[in-house]
Short mmCIF file of N, CA, C and O in Angstrom, two decimals:
data_model
loop_
_atom_site.label_atom_id
_atom_site.label_comp_id
_atom_site.label_asym_id
_atom_site.label_seq_id
_atom_site.Cartn_x
_atom_site.Cartn_y
_atom_site.Cartn_z
N MET A 270 183.99 137.41 210.61
CA MET A 270 183.20 137.76 211.18
C MET A 270 182.22 137.57 209.98
O MET A 270 182.28 138.76 209.00
N THR A 271 181.99 136.56 208.88
CA THR A 271 181.18 136.25 208.14
C THR A 271 179.69 136.76 208.14
O THR A 271 179.05 136.84 209.19
N GLY A 272 178.91 137.51 206.77
CA GLY A 272 177.89 137.99 207.14
C GLY A 272 177.35 139.21 207.85
O GLY A 272 176.10 139.35 208.63
N CYS A 273 178.76 139.85 208.53
CA CYS A 273 178.65 141.20 209.34
C CYS A 273 178.18 142.57 208.60
O CYS A 273 178.69 143.38 209.70
N ALA A 274 178.54 142.57 207.60
CA ALA A 274 178.38 143.76 207.39
C ALA A 274 177.38 144.80 207.52
O ALA A 274 176.30 143.91 207.46
N SER A 275 177.61 146.12 207.81
CA SER A 275 176.45 146.87 207.96
C SER A 275 175.65 146.75 206.94
O SER A 275 176.15 147.86 205.50
N SER A 276 174.77 146.63 206.50
CA SER A 276 173.41 147.13 205.24
C SER A 276 172.73 148.90 205.35
O SER A 276 172.06 149.15 204.69
N GLY A 277 172.75 148.88 206.68
CA GLY A 277 172.20 150.57 207.20
C GLY A 277 172.91 151.46 206.91
O GLY A 277 174.30 151.09 207.06
N THR A 278 172.29 152.61 207.01
CA THR A 278 172.96 153.70 206.55
C THR A 278 173.22 154.42 208.05
O THR A 278 174.36 155.25 208.01
N SER A 279 172.43 154.01 209.29
CA SER A 279 172.83 154.95 210.38
C SER A 279 173.98 154.20 211.42
O SER A 279 174.21 152.98 211.20
N LEU A 280 174.70 154.79 212.09
CA LEU A 280 175.49 154.68 212.73
C LEU A 280 175.22 153.52 214.13
O LEU A 280 175.96 152.90 214.44
N GLU A 281 174.27 154.21 214.45
CA GLU A 281 173.49 153.15 215.82
C GLU A 281 173.41 151.38 214.53
O GLU A 281 173.45 150.83 215.46
N LEU A 282 172.87 151.20 213.46
CA LEU A 282 171.80 150.48 213.22
C LEU A 282 174.00 149.46 212.85
O LEU A 282 173.82 148.42 213.11
N SER A 283 175.03 150.02 212.35
CA SER A 283 176.29 149.50 212.51
C SER A 283 176.86 149.35 213.60
O SER A 283 177.11 148.10 213.61
N PHE A 284 176.49 149.94 214.67
CA PHE A 284 177.06 149.21 215.90
C PHE A 284 175.97 148.24 216.07
O PHE A 284 176.93 147.54 216.84
N LYS A 285 174.85 148.04 216.21
CA LYS A 285 174.00 147.25 216.66
C LYS A 285 174.84 145.96 215.88
O LYS A 285 174.92 144.86 216.71
N ASN A 286 174.90 145.93 214.53
CA ASN A 286 175.58 145.05 213.43
C ASN A 286 176.81 144.37 214.06
O ASN A 286 177.04 143.23 214.19
N PHE A 287 177.52 145.38 214.57
CA PHE A 287 179.28 144.97 214.45
C PHE A 287 178.74 144.30 216.04
O PHE A 287 179.54 143.32 216.11
N LEU A 288 177.83 144.66 217.45
CA LEU A 288 178.35 144.31 218.39
C LEU A 288 177.59 143.03 218.67
O LEU A 288 178.04 142.02 219.05
N ARG A 289 176.74 142.50 217.64
CA ARG A 289 175.82 141.20 217.60
C ARG A 289 176.84 140.05 216.79
O ARG A 289 177.43 138.94 217.88
N CYS A 290 177.57 140.70 215.67
CA CYS A 290 178.53 139.67 215.64
C CYS A 290 179.72 139.65 216.46
O CYS A 290 180.38 138.72 216.23
N LEU A 291 180.45 140.42 216.92
CA LEU A 291 181.28 140.39 217.97
C LEU A 291 180.76 139.31 219.01
O LEU A 291 181.88 138.71 219.10
N LYS A 292 179.92 139.56 219.42
CA LYS A 292 179.53 138.42 220.46
C LYS A 292 178.82 137.16 219.79
O LYS A 292 179.47 136.09 220.57
N GLU A 293 178.70 136.85 218.97
CA GLU A 293 178.39 135.58 218.04
C GLU A 293 179.63 134.96 217.85
O GLU A 293 179.88 133.88 218.14
N ASP A 294 180.77 135.44 217.68
CA ASP A 294 181.56 135.01 217.41
C ASP A 294 182.94 135.21 218.23
O ASP A 294 184.33 134.91 218.20
N LEU A 295 182.48 135.93 219.60
CA LEU A 295 183.55 135.61 220.83
C LEU A 295 184.18 134.80 221.06
O LEU A 295 183.70 133.49 221.17
N LYS A 296 185.81 134.77 221.23
CA LYS A 296 186.39 133.73 221.59
C LYS A 296 186.68 133.31 222.81
O LYS A 296 186.18 134.51 223.42
N GLU A 297 186.89 132.14 223.36
CA GLU A 297 186.84 132.10 224.64
C GLU A 297 187.75 132.64 225.69
O GLU A 297 187.78 132.53 226.55
N ASP A 298 188.67 133.45 225.35
CA ASP A 298 189.53 134.14 225.77
C ASP A 298 189.71 135.86 225.71
O ASP A 298 190.61 136.65 225.19
N HIS A 299 188.31 136.16 224.97
CA HIS A 299 188.28 137.45 224.87
C HIS A 299 186.93 137.80 225.44
O HIS A 299 185.90 136.99 226.21
N ALA A 300 186.60 138.94 225.99
CA ALA A 300 185.45 139.22 226.26
C ALA A 300 185.01 141.14 225.66
O ALA A 300 185.67 141.39 224.89
N THR A 301 184.13 140.87 225.90
CA THR A 301 183.24 142.66 225.18
C THR A 301 182.51 142.98 226.19
O THR A 301 182.04 142.56 226.78
N CYS A 302 183.01 144.67 226.33
CA CYS A 302 182.50 145.34 227.85
C CYS A 302 181.64 146.79 227.24
O CYS A 302 182.55 147.05 226.41
N LEU A 303 180.96 146.28 227.86
CA LEU A 303 180.35 148.04 227.24
C LEU A 303 180.15 148.68 228.78
O LEU A 303 179.61 148.31 229.79
N LEU A 304 180.67 150.04 228.48
CA LEU A 304 180.86 150.51 230.14
C LEU A 304 179.39 152.13 229.31
O LEU A 304 179.74 152.35 228.51
N ASP A 305 179.45 152.74 230.14
CA ASP A 305 178.17 153.65 230.48
C ASP A 305 178.54 154.67 231.66
O ASP A 305 178.81 154.37 232.63
N PHE A 306 177.94 155.69 231.26
CA PHE A 306 178.00 156.72 232.82
C PHE A 306 176.71 157.16 232.97
O PHE A 306 175.66 157.46 231.79
N ALA A 307 175.86 156.36 234.18
CA ALA A 307 174.47 157.15 234.54
C ALA A 307 174.96 158.42 234.96
O ALA A 307 175.91 158.90 234.78
N GLU A 308 173.81 159.10 235.03
CA GLU A 308 173.71 160.53 235.27
C GLU A 308 174.13 160.64 237.10
O GLU A 308 174.58 159.88 237.72
N ASN A 309 174.96 161.98 237.39
CA ASN A 309 174.81 162.22 239.07
C ASN A 309 173.77 162.00 239.38
O ASN A 309 172.91 162.93 239.30
N TYR A 310 174.03 161.30 240.40
CA TYR A 310 172.83 161.30 241.59
C TYR A 310 172.97 161.93 242.80
O TYR A 310 174.14 162.04 243.61
N ILE A 311 172.15 162.87 243.62
CA ILE A 311 172.13 163.48 244.30
C ILE A 311 171.53 162.26 245.60
O ILE A 311 170.55 161.73 245.45
N PHE A 312 172.12 162.15 246.59
CA PHE A 312 171.72 161.29 247.77
C PHE A 312 170.39 161.63 248.80
O PHE A 312 170.27 162.84 248.84
N VAL A 313 169.24 161.29 248.68
CA VAL A 313 168.07 161.30 249.32
C VAL A 313 167.94 160.15 250.91
O VAL A 313 167.91 159.03 250.36
N ILE A 314 167.92 161.07 251.97
CA ILE A 314 167.78 159.73 252.65
C ILE A 314 166.73 160.08 254.06
O ILE A 314 166.44 161.48 253.92
N GLN A 315 166.15 159.45 254.19
CA GLN A 315 164.38 159.86 254.93
C GLN A 315 164.87 159.63 256.83
O GLN A 315 166.07 159.21 256.44
N ASP A 316 164.34 160.32 257.15
CA ASP A 316 164.40 160.40 258.96
C ASP A 316 165.76 160.56 258.69
O ASP A 316 166.48 159.98 259.89
N VAL A 317 166.39 161.83 258.60
CA VAL A 317 167.82 162.24 258.67
C VAL A 317 168.05 163.59 259.70
O VAL A 317 166.59 164.23 259.62
N ALA A 318 168.94 164.20 260.24
CA ALA A 318 168.61 165.56 261.04
C ALA A 318 168.45 166.33 260.08
O ALA A 318 169.27 166.91 258.62
N GLN A 319 167.90 167.53 259.86
CA GLN A 319 167.58 168.54 258.83
C GLN A 319 169.09 169.32 258.44
O GLN A 319 168.88 169.31 257.09
N GLY A 320 169.99 169.20 259.51
CA GLY A 320 171.09 169.33 258.79
C GLY A 320 171.94 168.77 257.51
O GLY A 320 172.50 169.35 256.52
N PHE A 321 171.55 167.33 257.41
CA PHE A 321 171.73 166.60 256.19
C PHE A 321 171.36 167.30 254.96
O PHE A 321 171.80 167.05 253.97
N HIS A 322 170.27 167.63 255.15
CA HIS A 322 169.61 168.20 253.85
C HIS A 322 170.21 169.51 253.07
O HIS A 322 169.97 170.07 251.91
N LEU A 323 171.03 170.06 253.97
CA LEU A 323 171.96 171.30 253.48
C LEU A 323 173.40 170.82 252.48
O LEU A 323 174.11 171.29 252.02
N ASP A 324 173.76 169.09 252.71
CA ASP A 324 174.87 168.64 252.12
C ASP A 324 174.53 168.12 250.56
O ASP A 324 173.29 167.64 250.30
N ASN A 325 175.37 168.36 249.72
CA ASN A 325 174.90 168.50 248.11
C ASN A 325 176.17 167.45 247.71
O ASN A 325 175.93 167.71 246.21
N SER A 326 176.23 166.19 248.31
CA SER A 326 176.91 165.28 247.91
C SER A 326 176.11 164.27 246.80
O SER A 326 174.94 164.30 246.69
N GLN A 327 177.23 163.98 245.72
CA GLN A 327 176.28 163.22 244.59
C GLN A 327 177.36 162.08 244.46
O GLN A 327 178.55 162.37 245.21
N ALA A 328 177.01 161.32 243.79
CA ALA A 328 177.58 159.84 243.04
C ALA A 328 177.33 159.74 241.83
O ALA A 328 176.31 160.04 241.14
N THR A 329 178.16 159.17 241.09
CA THR A 329 177.78 159.09 239.60
C THR A 329 177.92 157.39 239.48
O THR A 329 178.95 156.69 240.44
N LEU A 330 177.09 156.90 239.04
CA LEU A 330 176.54 155.84 238.82
C LEU A 330 177.53 155.18 237.32
O LEU A 330 177.22 155.73 236.26
N HIS A 331 178.07 153.88 237.18
CA HIS A 331 179.07 153.48 236.04
C HIS A 331 178.45 152.16 235.71
O HIS A 331 179.11 151.55 236.50
N PRO A 332 177.47 151.69 235.18
CA PRO A 332 176.88 150.32 235.09
C PRO A 332 177.81 150.01 233.17
O PRO A 332 177.98 150.32 232.99
N SER A 333 178.23 148.35 233.75
CA SER A 333 178.90 148.13 232.43
C SER A 333 178.12 146.05 232.42
O SER A 333 177.26 145.90 233.46
N VAL A 334 178.25 146.19 231.24
CA VAL A 334 178.06 144.75 230.88
C VAL A 334 178.94 144.53 230.18
O VAL A 334 179.71 144.48 228.86
N PHE A 335 179.56 142.81 230.80
CA PHE A 335 180.23 142.49 229.62
C PHE A 335 180.06 140.86 229.61
O PHE A 335 179.28 140.11 230.47
N TYR A 336 180.21 140.24 228.08
CA TYR A 336 179.57 139.15 227.30
C TYR A 336 180.64 138.46 227.17
O TYR A 336 182.49 139.03 226.95
N PHE A 337 181.00 137.35 227.40
CA PHE A 337 182.06 136.41 227.71
C PHE A 337 181.59 134.79 227.45
O PHE A 337 180.52 134.65 227.15
N CYS A 338 182.40 134.25 226.38
CA CYS A 338 181.76 132.68 225.79
C CYS A 338 182.57 131.62 227.26
O CYS A 338 184.00 131.86 227.12
N ARG A 339 181.63 131.00 227.13
CA ARG A 339 182.15 129.99 228.17
C ARG A 339 181.70 128.25 227.96
O ARG A 339 180.58 128.40 227.86
N ASP A 340 182.60 127.30 227.48
CA ASP A 340 182.04 126.39 227.21
C ASP A 340 180.90 126.55 225.84
O ASP A 340 179.86 125.84 225.58
N GLY A 341 181.42 127.24 224.98
CA GLY A 341 180.80 127.46 223.76
C GLY A 341 179.60 128.30 223.69
O GLY A 341 178.45 128.59 222.79
N GLU A 342 179.11 128.89 224.99
CA GLU A 342 177.71 129.92 225.39
C GLU A 342 178.25 131.05 225.79
O GLU A 342 178.89 131.23 226.45
N LEU A 343 177.76 132.14 224.90
CA LEU A 343 177.47 133.28 225.35
C LEU A 343 177.09 133.25 226.83
O LEU A 343 176.03 133.17 227.19
N LYS A 344 177.73 134.24 227.82
CA LYS A 344 177.24 134.24 229.15
C LYS A 344 177.60 135.94 228.97
O LYS A 344 178.23 136.94 228.76
N HIS A 345 176.62 136.65 230.17
CA HIS A 345 177.15 137.84 230.43
C HIS A 345 177.31 137.99 232.19
O HIS A 345 176.34 137.59 232.56
N MET A 346 177.92 139.61 232.51
CA MET A 346 177.73 139.43 233.88
C MET A 346 177.50 141.30 233.94
O MET A 346 178.29 141.82 232.92
N SER A 347 176.82 141.58 234.60
CA SER A 347 176.80 143.02 234.89
C SER A 347 177.25 143.89 236.06
O SER A 347 177.04 143.08 237.09
N VAL A 348 177.98 144.78 236.18
CA VAL A 348 178.48 145.20 237.11
C VAL A 348 178.08 146.96 237.04
O VAL A 348 178.06 147.51 235.77
N ALA A 349 178.15 147.29 238.14
CA ALA A 349 177.75 149.11 238.05
C ALA A 349 178.75 149.57 239.80
O ALA A 349 179.30 148.84 240.65
N VAL A 350 179.37 150.32 238.88
CA VAL A 350 180.75 151.12 240.25
C VAL A 350 180.18 152.18 240.27
O VAL A 350 179.53 153.18 239.99
N MET A 351 179.86 152.90 241.89
CA MET A 351 179.49 153.89 242.23
C MET A 351 181.03 154.71 242.97
O MET A 351 181.85 154.31 243.60
N SER A 352 180.93 156.04 242.52
CA SER A 352 182.09 156.77 242.52
C SER A 352 181.62 158.38 243.37
O SER A 352 180.70 158.59 242.82
N ASN A 353 182.21 159.13 243.77
CA ASN A 353 181.70 160.34 243.73
C ASN A 353 182.75 161.05 243.11
O ASN A 353 183.01 162.39 243.29
N GLU A 354 183.18 160.78 241.94
CA GLU A 354 184.14 161.65 240.98
C GLU A 354 182.85 162.13 240.09
O GLU A 354 181.75 161.05 239.65
N MET A 355 182.79 163.54 239.38
CA MET A 355 181.43 163.95 239.06
C MET A 355 181.94 164.33 237.27
O MET A 355 180.95 164.18 236.86
N GLN A 356 183.24 164.22 237.34
CA GLN A 356 184.09 164.33 235.94
C GLN A 356 183.71 163.18 234.69
O GLN A 356 184.09 162.05 235.36
N HIS A 357 183.35 163.21 233.67
CA HIS A 357 182.84 162.06 232.84
C HIS A 357 184.34 162.33 232.06
O HIS A 357 184.21 162.50 230.57
N SER A 358 185.46 161.92 232.59
CA SER A 358 186.50 162.37 231.56
C SER A 358 187.38 160.66 231.16
O SER A 358 186.83 159.44 231.81
N THR A 359 188.24 160.58 230.95
CA THR A 359 188.96 159.16 230.08
C THR A 359 189.56 158.57 231.34
O THR A 359 189.63 157.74 231.50
N SER A 360 190.21 159.87 232.22
CA SER A 360 190.92 159.06 233.31
C SER A 360 189.88 158.56 234.36
O SER A 360 190.14 157.30 235.22
N THR A 361 188.56 159.00 234.42
CA THR A 361 187.54 158.67 235.14
C THR A 361 187.10 157.02 234.50
O THR A 361 186.62 155.79 235.40
N VAL A 362 187.07 157.19 233.15
CA VAL A 362 186.78 155.38 232.70
C VAL A 362 187.59 154.59 232.93
O VAL A 362 187.52 153.72 233.39
N CYS A 363 189.33 155.00 233.06
CA CYS A 363 189.94 154.33 233.27
C CYS A 363 190.19 153.71 234.43
O CYS A 363 190.23 152.48 235.07
N ALA A 364 189.49 154.24 235.81
CA ALA A 364 189.43 154.21 237.06
C ALA A 364 188.51 153.24 237.49
O ALA A 364 188.48 152.38 238.10
N PHE A 365 187.58 153.32 236.23
CA PHE A 365 186.01 152.56 236.43
C PHE A 365 186.79 151.04 235.97
O PHE A 365 186.43 149.79 236.53
N GLN A 366 187.61 150.96 235.20
CA GLN A 366 188.09 149.97 234.32
C GLN A 366 188.95 149.13 235.43
O GLN A 366 188.75 148.05 235.18
N LYS A 367 189.47 149.73 236.10
CA LYS A 367 190.09 149.27 236.97
C LYS A 367 189.57 148.00 237.92
O LYS A 367 190.21 147.35 238.72
N GLU A 368 188.53 148.62 238.16
CA GLU A 368 187.53 148.11 239.24
C GLU A 368 186.60 146.72 238.47
O GLU A 368 186.64 145.64 239.11
N VAL A 369 186.84 146.95 236.83
CA VAL A 369 185.96 145.98 236.23
C VAL A 369 186.71 144.90 236.30
O VAL A 369 186.34 143.66 235.61
N ILE A 370 187.84 145.00 235.28
CA ILE A 370 188.64 144.16 235.07
C ILE A 370 189.11 142.87 235.88
O ILE A 370 188.60 141.60 235.50
N PRO A 371 189.27 142.89 236.86
CA PRO A 371 189.06 141.51 237.90
C PRO A 371 188.34 140.69 237.89
O PRO A 371 188.34 139.41 237.94
N LEU A 372 186.80 141.15 237.74
CA LEU A 372 185.54 140.76 237.68
C LEU A 372 186.11 139.64 236.11
O LEU A 372 185.45 139.03 236.25
N ILE A 373 186.08 140.55 235.06
CA ILE A 373 186.28 140.16 234.00
C ILE A 373 187.03 139.13 233.92
O ILE A 373 186.92 137.68 233.66
N LYS A 374 188.46 139.14 234.66
CA LYS A 374 189.39 138.18 234.41
C LYS A 374 189.19 136.75 235.73
O LYS A 374 189.27 135.75 235.33
N TRP A 375 188.28 136.90 236.85
CA TRP A 375 187.91 136.12 237.50
C TRP A 375 186.71 135.41 236.59
O TRP A 375 186.21 134.28 236.67
N ALA A 376 185.92 136.02 235.54
CA ALA A 376 184.62 135.17 234.95
C ALA A 376 185.68 134.32 233.27
O ALA A 376 185.33 133.38 232.94
N VAL A 377 186.73 135.11 233.05
CA VAL A 377 187.37 134.64 232.22
C VAL A 377 188.92 134.76 232.47
O VAL A 377 189.90 135.08 231.95
N PRO A 378 189.09 133.15 233.16
CA PRO A 378 190.47 133.25 233.65
C PRO A 378 191.67 133.38 232.48
O PRO A 378 192.65 133.54 233.31
N ASP A 379 191.64 133.00 231.28
CA ASP A 379 192.77 133.13 230.06
C ASP A 379 192.48 134.39 229.19
O ASP A 379 193.04 134.35 228.21
N LEU A 380 191.71 135.10 230.02
CA LEU A 380 191.86 136.49 229.08
C LEU A 380 192.67 136.95 228.40
O LEU A 380 193.78 137.27 229.28
N LYS A 381 192.30 137.00 227.07
CA LYS A 381 193.58 137.90 226.44
C LYS A 381 193.52 139.16 225.91
O LYS A 381 193.99 139.99 225.19
N HIS A 382 191.95 139.63 225.52
CA HIS A 382 191.86 140.51 224.92
C HIS A 382 190.33 141.16 225.28
O HIS A 382 189.39 140.03 225.67
N ILE A 383 190.24 142.28 225.59
CA ILE A 383 188.92 142.57 225.65
C ILE A 383 187.92 143.79 224.78
O ILE A 383 188.84 145.09 224.31
N HIS A 384 187.22 143.93 224.19
CA HIS A 384 186.82 144.74 223.17
C HIS A 384 186.10 145.46 224.14
O HIS A 384 185.09 145.27 224.85
N TYR A 385 186.48 146.69 223.96
CA TYR A 385 185.55 148.35 224.93
C TYR A 385 184.70 148.80 224.18
O TYR A 385 184.95 148.91 223.06
N PHE A 386 183.40 149.11 224.35
CA PHE A 386 182.41 150.43 224.11
C PHE A 386 182.03 151.47 224.97
O PHE A 386 181.79 150.85 226.07
N SER A 387 182.43 152.05 225.26
CA SER A 387 181.85 153.74 226.29
C SER A 387 181.09 154.38 225.08
O SER A 387 181.28 155.01 224.51
N ASP A 388 180.56 155.55 226.25
CA ASP A 388 179.95 156.77 225.58
C ASP A 388 181.10 157.88 225.51
O ASP A 388 181.95 157.66 226.88
#
């Protein structure tokens, strides 16, 4: 990665530069995946029986975007996984990855390496 050294002092600037360079030099058998936890959400449904409002069910949204190169052109795909798991743990991230990896393999059939970024 030539010209990709960070000239800034902040971690955020370093990350942005590293990600930019990674996408610019992405090989056709590699993908870069950015994973994030959205907040836990409580369901709100109109016109339901009054008893439903006593239910405190929640869901976590786990949005991700992955970048890949096809025919020399950078492409991307966005995916969101919804779960009733409220813990933001390593095992939860692994469970979400199991859902996303088949989609990445579909977009990048010769996939050999995934660069992950997660919070």
